[in-house]
Every structure is written in structure tokens, then in C-alpha cells.
Amino acid sequence: MSKVAFIGLGVMGYPMAGHLAAQGHQVCVYNRTMTKSESWQGQYGGHLAISPSAAALEADFVFTCVGNDDDLCSVVYGDQGVLSGMAAGSVLIDHTTASAQVAREIAVIAAQRGVGFVDAPVSGGQAGAENGALAIMCGGNDEDYQRAQPIMQAYAKTTTHLGPVGNGQLTKMVNQICIAGLVQGLAEGVAFAINAGLDAKQALGAIGGGAAGSWQMHNRGETMVDDEFEFGFAVDWMRKDLGICITEAQSNGSQIPVAQMVDDFYEQVQARGGNRWDTSSLLRRLPRKDR
């Protein structure tokens, strides 16, 4: 068992750190809001720290799972950042969905301190984190990945090494681009079924076992029909992720018109007060005869 630090106890980090503790690792947590750390300690035991650097002291592995590039830099760099507390030979694993550029920058600074780095964004949402069934996309050198992979198994369904640092984040961008189109298509299909006078849930059941079936359909289809959007990944966070995708696409010459269009649609959802609705709330934009 290892000494680990976990920085960021949001809807994803809280249960992920819990799985590490349940596996027998010695876990020290840090969260910007101390009451969240206290709640986690009361549930899982372990230790809590008053700063990221304090949490990272003597840790073999340090995990970060925060909001965006700026949040990540704030917990990694400076006198209070994890790198100031990490010893040579330890490994920093970042589960934040961030830019590939910030991942590469952190890897360079970490290497100067003798610290390994793996960018390891996750997919599977809050339910995946709680059930220990996340898909983890990893970038980094093989040695760092091979050391980190057994520890990540505490909450992973799959882990994939995709090449050098930054490739984990690039793969997560592919994930978000694909999801954007899938959810918009599902929203249009549900609205169409309702407006055509079909039993929308029955229709989804009929097509869910065929080529149209998807995780989104099986996990969000019926709640969309019920006009319920309080599940999982919030619109605000999806727009953050799509912004990263759009910026990267401009840099590498890709065309992602559907993702850009769906980002505009999510902006309309935000204008309706849906910042914290889950991503399936794209349906709220569309007219439906049962409302």
C-alpha cells in the first residue's frame, strides 16, 4: 500500500479518494473548502491537510482533480502547491480535464524536480466515480504510467496509455466532441418522438438495442423524456471542456462544426438558467408538444 495525497474533493474526487482509502492506501486529502475535507475524513478516515503542499509531503503518489487550467496551476505551483512538497521519485497524476498545453508545462517543471507526471482525465461521470468504473485516458512516459496504473485501478474500469504527456487530454477532447454530437442527436430524437405522438420511452426501448443505442440513450433517455436534468455532468463544465476542444482544433487544423454548434446550444441552455443542469438538458431548447 502507498502513501497518497488527493487534491480536490468535488463530485468526482470525493468518491475517487474514498476508493483509494478503501483499498488500504494511506490517504491525505486537501480541498479548498475545509468542511468538505472534514466530511471526507469522517466518512473514510485518513488525514486532511491545510494546503496542497502539506498533503503532498512524503506521498508516493499525488492526485489532482480540480476544475480547469487555472485551478490546476494554483494547486501545483508556488510555495503551497504540490510540487513544493513532493519528493524526487514520486508521481503526480492529474485527473482534471484541462488543456494538453498545461499538462506538458507541468510535466517539464515536475521533471526538473525529479517528479513523474501522468495526465489522466477520466470519463464516466459521477456515477462512474462512485462505482469505481471510470475510463481513464493517460499520457506520460511508460515508467510513470506503469507505476500509477495499479493505484488508479481503485476506481477504474479501464486505463489506457495513449503516448506522451498531453495525449490523455487530447483523447478526452475526442470524448467530449463525440458526446456533444450524441446528446444533441438524442435530444432531437426524443423531441421528435414526443411531437409525433409516440410513447417516447417505448420508442427508445425499441431502438436502444440497435445501431442507435448508446450510453447516453441508456442512461439519460428516460430522464430526458421525464424532463429531469439533475444527473451528472453540468452544462457549465461541458462548455469549459468544449472551449478547450475548440481552441485545440483551431491549433491543429481540425474542423469540428457540430461541437461548435452544440457549444452555442449549451450557451442558450445557460441563458435559461441551466448552468447546473446536466448535459442532456439540450432537450430544453426544443419544442415538445407535451409541455
Coordinates of C-alpha atoms in Angstrom, one line a residue:
M1 CA 0.0 0.0 0.0
S2 CA 1.2 3.5 -0.8
K3 CA 1.1 7.0 0.8
V4 CA -1.1 9.1 -1.4
A5 CA -2.4 12.6 -1.5
F6 CA -5.7 13.6 -3.2
I7 CA -6.3 17.3 -4.1
G8 CA -9.8 18.3 -5.0
L9 CA -12.9 16.7 -3.4
G10 CA -15.6 17.6 -5.9
V11 CA -18.3 15.2 -7.1
M12 CA -15.6 13.2 -8.8
G13 CA -12.6 13.5 -6.5
Y14 CA -14.5 12.8 -3.3
P15 CA -15.5 9.2 -4.2
M16 CA -12.2 8.6 -6.1
A17 CA -10.2 9.4 -2.9
G18 CA -12.6 7.2 -1.0
H19 CA -11.9 4.2 -3.2
L20 CA -8.1 4.7 -2.6
A21 CA -8.8 4.7 1.2
A22 CA -11.0 1.6 0.9
Q23 CA -8.1 -0.2 -1.0
G24 CA -5.9 0.4 2.1
H25 CA -3.8 3.3 0.9
Q26 CA -2.8 5.9 3.4
V27 CA -4.7 8.9 2.0
C28 CA -4.2 12.6 2.9
V29 CA -6.7 14.9 1.3
Y30 CA -6.9 18.6 0.6
N31 CA -9.9 20.7 -0.6
R32 CA -10.3 24.4 -0.9
T33 CA -13.3 24.2 1.3
M34 CA -12.1 22.6 4.5
T35 CA -15.6 21.3 5.5
K36 CA -15.5 19.0 2.5
S37 CA -12.2 17.6 3.7
E38 CA -13.6 17.1 7.2
S39 CA -16.7 15.4 5.8
W40 CA -14.5 13.1 3.7
Q41 CA -12.3 12.2 6.8
G42 CA -15.4 11.5 8.8
Q43 CA -16.5 9.0 6.2
Y44 CA -13.3 7.4 5.1
G45 CA -10.7 8.1 7.8
G46 CA -7.3 9.1 6.6
H47 CA -5.8 12.6 7.0
L48 CA -6.5 16.1 5.9
A49 CA -4.1 18.9 5.1
I50 CA -4.3 22.7 5.2
S51 CA -2.5 23.1 1.8
P52 CA -1.7 21.1 -1.3
S53 CA 2.0 21.1 -0.4
A54 CA 1.3 19.8 3.1
A55 CA -0.8 17.0 1.7
A56 CA 1.9 16.0 -0.8
L57 CA 4.7 15.7 1.9
E58 CA 6.0 12.1 1.9
A59 CA 3.4 11.0 -0.6
D60 CA 4.4 8.3 -3.2
F61 CA 1.6 9.5 -5.4
V62 CA -0.3 12.8 -5.6
F63 CA -3.6 13.0 -7.4
T64 CA -5.2 16.3 -8.5
C65 CA -8.8 16.6 -9.7
V66 CA -9.9 20.2 -9.9
G67 CA -11.9 22.4 -12.3
N68 CA -9.7 23.9 -15.0
D69 CA -6.2 25.0 -16.1
D70 CA -6.1 27.9 -13.6
D71 CA -7.3 25.8 -10.7
L72 CA -4.8 23.1 -11.6
C73 CA -1.9 25.6 -11.7
S74 CA -3.0 27.0 -8.3
V75 CA -2.7 23.7 -6.6
V76 CA 0.5 22.6 -8.4
Y77 CA 2.8 25.6 -8.4
G78 CA 4.1 28.0 -5.8
D79 CA 5.0 27.6 -2.1
Q80 CA 1.6 26.0 -1.3
G81 CA 1.5 23.8 -4.5
V82 CA 2.0 20.1 -4.5
L83 CA 5.3 20.3 -6.3
S84 CA 6.8 22.1 -3.4
G85 CA 6.0 19.2 -1.1
M86 CA 6.7 16.3 -3.4
A87 CA 9.9 14.3 -3.2
A88 CA 12.0 13.1 -6.1
G89 CA 10.8 9.7 -7.3
S90 CA 7.2 10.4 -6.5
V91 CA 4.5 10.7 -9.3
L92 CA 1.9 13.4 -9.9
I93 CA -1.3 12.1 -11.6
D94 CA -3.7 14.7 -12.8
H95 CA -7.4 13.8 -13.3
T96 CA -8.5 17.3 -14.2
T97 CA -10.0 17.8 -17.7
A98 CA -7.6 20.5 -18.8
S99 CA -5.6 21.6 -21.9
A100 CA -2.8 19.5 -23.3
Q101 CA -0.6 22.5 -23.1
V102 CA -0.8 22.9 -19.3
A103 CA -0.2 19.2 -18.9
R104 CA 3.0 19.5 -20.9
E105 CA 4.1 22.5 -18.9
I106 CA 3.6 20.8 -15.6
A107 CA 5.5 17.7 -16.8
V108 CA 8.5 19.8 -17.6
I109 CA 8.6 21.5 -14.2
A110 CA 7.9 18.2 -12.4
A111 CA 10.8 16.5 -14.3
Q112 CA 13.1 19.3 -13.1
R113 CA 12.3 18.2 -9.5
G114 CA 12.7 14.5 -10.3
V115 CA 8.9 14.0 -10.1
G116 CA 7.0 11.9 -12.6
F117 CA 3.8 13.1 -14.3
V118 CA 0.8 11.5 -15.9
D119 CA -2.1 13.4 -17.4
A120 CA -5.1 11.2 -16.8
P121 CA -8.5 12.7 -17.4
V122 CA -11.5 10.5 -16.8
S123 CA -14.8 9.7 -18.3
G124 CA -17.8 8.0 -16.7
G125 CA -19.3 10.9 -14.7
Q126 CA -20.3 11.0 -11.0
A127 CA -21.8 7.5 -11.2
G128 CA -18.6 6.1 -12.6
A129 CA -16.5 7.7 -9.9
E130 CA -18.9 6.4 -7.2
N131 CA -19.0 2.9 -8.6
G132 CA -15.2 2.7 -9.3
A133 CA -15.9 2.3 -13.0
L134 CA -14.1 5.2 -14.7
A135 CA -12.4 5.1 -18.1
I136 CA -9.0 6.8 -17.7
M137 CA -7.1 8.2 -20.6
C138 CA -3.4 8.6 -19.8
G139 CA -0.4 10.4 -21.2
G140 CA 3.1 10.2 -19.9
N141 CA 6.2 8.1 -20.2
D142 CA 5.8 4.3 -19.8
E143 CA 7.6 4.1 -16.4
D144 CA 5.4 6.7 -14.8
Y145 CA 2.3 5.1 -16.3
Q146 CA 3.2 1.7 -15.1
R147 CA 3.8 2.9 -11.6
A148 CA 0.5 4.9 -11.5
Q149 CA -1.8 2.3 -13.2
P150 CA -2.1 -0.1 -10.3
I151 CA -3.1 2.7 -7.9
M152 CA -5.7 4.1 -10.3
Q153 CA -7.3 0.6 -10.5
A154 CA -9.0 1.5 -7.3
Y155 CA -11.6 3.5 -9.3
A156 CA -11.0 2.5 -12.9
K157 CA -13.0 0.3 -15.2
T158 CA -10.3 0.8 -17.9
T159 CA -7.0 2.6 -18.1
T160 CA -5.3 3.3 -21.4
H161 CA -1.8 4.6 -22.0
L162 CA -2.0 6.8 -25.1
G163 CA 1.5 8.0 -25.5
P164 CA 3.4 11.1 -24.2
V165 CA 2.2 13.7 -21.8
G166 CA -0.8 15.6 -23.3
N167 CA -2.2 12.7 -25.2
G168 CA -4.6 11.9 -22.3
Q169 CA -6.1 15.3 -22.5
L170 CA -6.3 15.2 -26.3
T171 CA -8.1 11.9 -26.1
K172 CA -10.5 13.4 -23.5
M173 CA -11.2 16.1 -26.1
V174 CA -12.2 13.4 -28.6
N175 CA -14.5 12.0 -25.9
Q176 CA -16.2 15.3 -25.4
I177 CA -16.5 16.1 -29.1
C178 CA -18.3 12.7 -29.6
I179 CA -20.6 13.2 -26.6
A180 CA -21.7 16.6 -27.8
G181 CA -23.0 15.2 -31.1
L182 CA -24.5 12.2 -29.4
V183 CA -26.5 14.2 -26.8
Q184 CA -27.8 16.6 -29.4
G185 CA -28.9 13.8 -31.6
L186 CA -30.6 12.1 -28.7
A187 CA -32.4 15.4 -27.7
E188 CA -33.7 15.8 -31.3
G189 CA -34.9 12.2 -31.4
V190 CA -36.7 12.4 -28.0
A191 CA -38.4 15.7 -29.1
F192 CA -39.4 14.2 -32.4
A193 CA -40.9 11.1 -30.8
I194 CA -43.0 13.1 -28.4
N195 CA -44.2 15.5 -31.1
A196 CA -45.1 12.5 -33.4
G197 CA -47.3 11.2 -30.7
L198 CA -45.2 8.2 -29.8
D199 CA -44.6 6.8 -26.3
A200 CA -41.0 8.1 -26.3
K201 CA -39.8 5.7 -23.7
Q202 CA -41.2 2.8 -25.6
A203 CA -39.5 4.1 -28.8
L204 CA -36.2 4.4 -27.0
G205 CA -36.5 0.9 -25.8
A206 CA -37.2 -0.3 -29.3
I207 CA -34.2 1.3 -30.8
G208 CA -31.8 1.1 -27.9
G209 CA -30.6 -2.4 -28.8
G210 CA -29.8 -1.5 -32.3
A211 CA -27.4 0.8 -34.1
A212 CA -28.8 4.0 -32.4
G213 CA -28.1 2.6 -28.9
S214 CA -25.5 4.5 -26.7
W215 CA -24.5 5.1 -23.1
Q216 CA -26.3 8.4 -23.3
M217 CA -29.5 6.8 -24.6
H218 CA -29.5 4.0 -21.9
N219 CA -28.6 6.3 -19.0
R220 CA -30.3 9.7 -19.9
G221 CA -33.0 8.9 -22.4
E222 CA -35.8 8.2 -20.0
T223 CA -34.9 11.1 -17.7
M224 CA -34.9 13.4 -20.7
V225 CA -38.5 12.2 -21.5
D226 CA -39.4 13.0 -17.9
D227 CA -37.9 16.5 -18.2
E228 CA -35.4 15.7 -15.4
F229 CA -31.9 17.2 -15.7
E230 CA -30.2 16.8 -12.3
F231 CA -27.9 14.0 -13.2
G232 CA -24.2 14.1 -13.5
F233 CA -22.0 16.4 -15.6
A234 CA -23.2 20.1 -15.6
V235 CA -23.6 22.4 -18.6
D236 CA -21.0 24.8 -17.2
W237 CA -18.4 22.1 -17.2
M238 CA -19.3 20.8 -20.6
R239 CA -18.9 24.3 -22.0
K240 CA -15.5 24.6 -20.4
D241 CA -14.5 21.3 -22.0
L242 CA -15.8 22.2 -25.4
G243 CA -13.9 25.5 -25.2
I244 CA -10.7 23.5 -24.7
C245 CA -11.7 21.3 -27.7
I246 CA -12.4 24.3 -29.9
T247 CA -9.1 26.0 -29.1
E248 CA -7.2 22.8 -29.7
A249 CA -9.0 22.3 -33.0
Q250 CA -8.0 25.8 -34.2
S251 CA -4.4 24.9 -33.3
N252 CA -4.2 21.6 -35.1
G253 CA -6.3 22.5 -38.1
S254 CA -9.3 20.3 -37.3
Q255 CA -12.9 21.2 -38.2
I256 CA -15.5 20.4 -35.5
P257 CA -18.6 22.3 -36.7
V258 CA -21.0 20.1 -34.7
A259 CA -19.2 20.5 -31.5
Q260 CA -19.1 24.3 -32.0
M261 CA -22.8 24.3 -32.8
V262 CA -23.6 22.3 -29.7
D263 CA -21.5 24.7 -27.6
D264 CA -23.7 27.5 -28.9
F265 CA -26.7 25.5 -27.9
Y266 CA -25.3 25.0 -24.4
E267 CA -24.9 28.7 -24.1
Q268 CA -28.6 29.0 -24.8
V269 CA -29.3 26.5 -22.1
Q270 CA -27.2 28.6 -19.7
A271 CA -29.3 31.7 -20.7
R272 CA -32.4 29.7 -19.5
G273 CA -30.8 29.2 -16.1
G274 CA -29.4 25.8 -16.8
N275 CA -25.8 26.2 -15.8
R276 CA -26.0 23.3 -13.3
W277 CA -28.4 21.1 -15.4
D278 CA -26.8 18.0 -16.8
T279 CA -25.7 17.9 -20.4
S280 CA -28.8 16.1 -21.6
S281 CA -30.7 19.4 -20.9
L282 CA -30.1 20.2 -24.6
L283 CA -33.7 18.9 -24.9
R284 CA -34.9 22.1 -23.1
R285 CA -34.2 24.1 -26.2
L286 CA -36.5 22.1 -28.4
P287 CA -40.3 22.4 -28.6
R288 CA -42.2 19.4 -27.4
K289 CA -46.0 19.0 -27.5
D290 CA -46.3 17.5 -24.0
R291 CA -45.2 20.8 -22.4

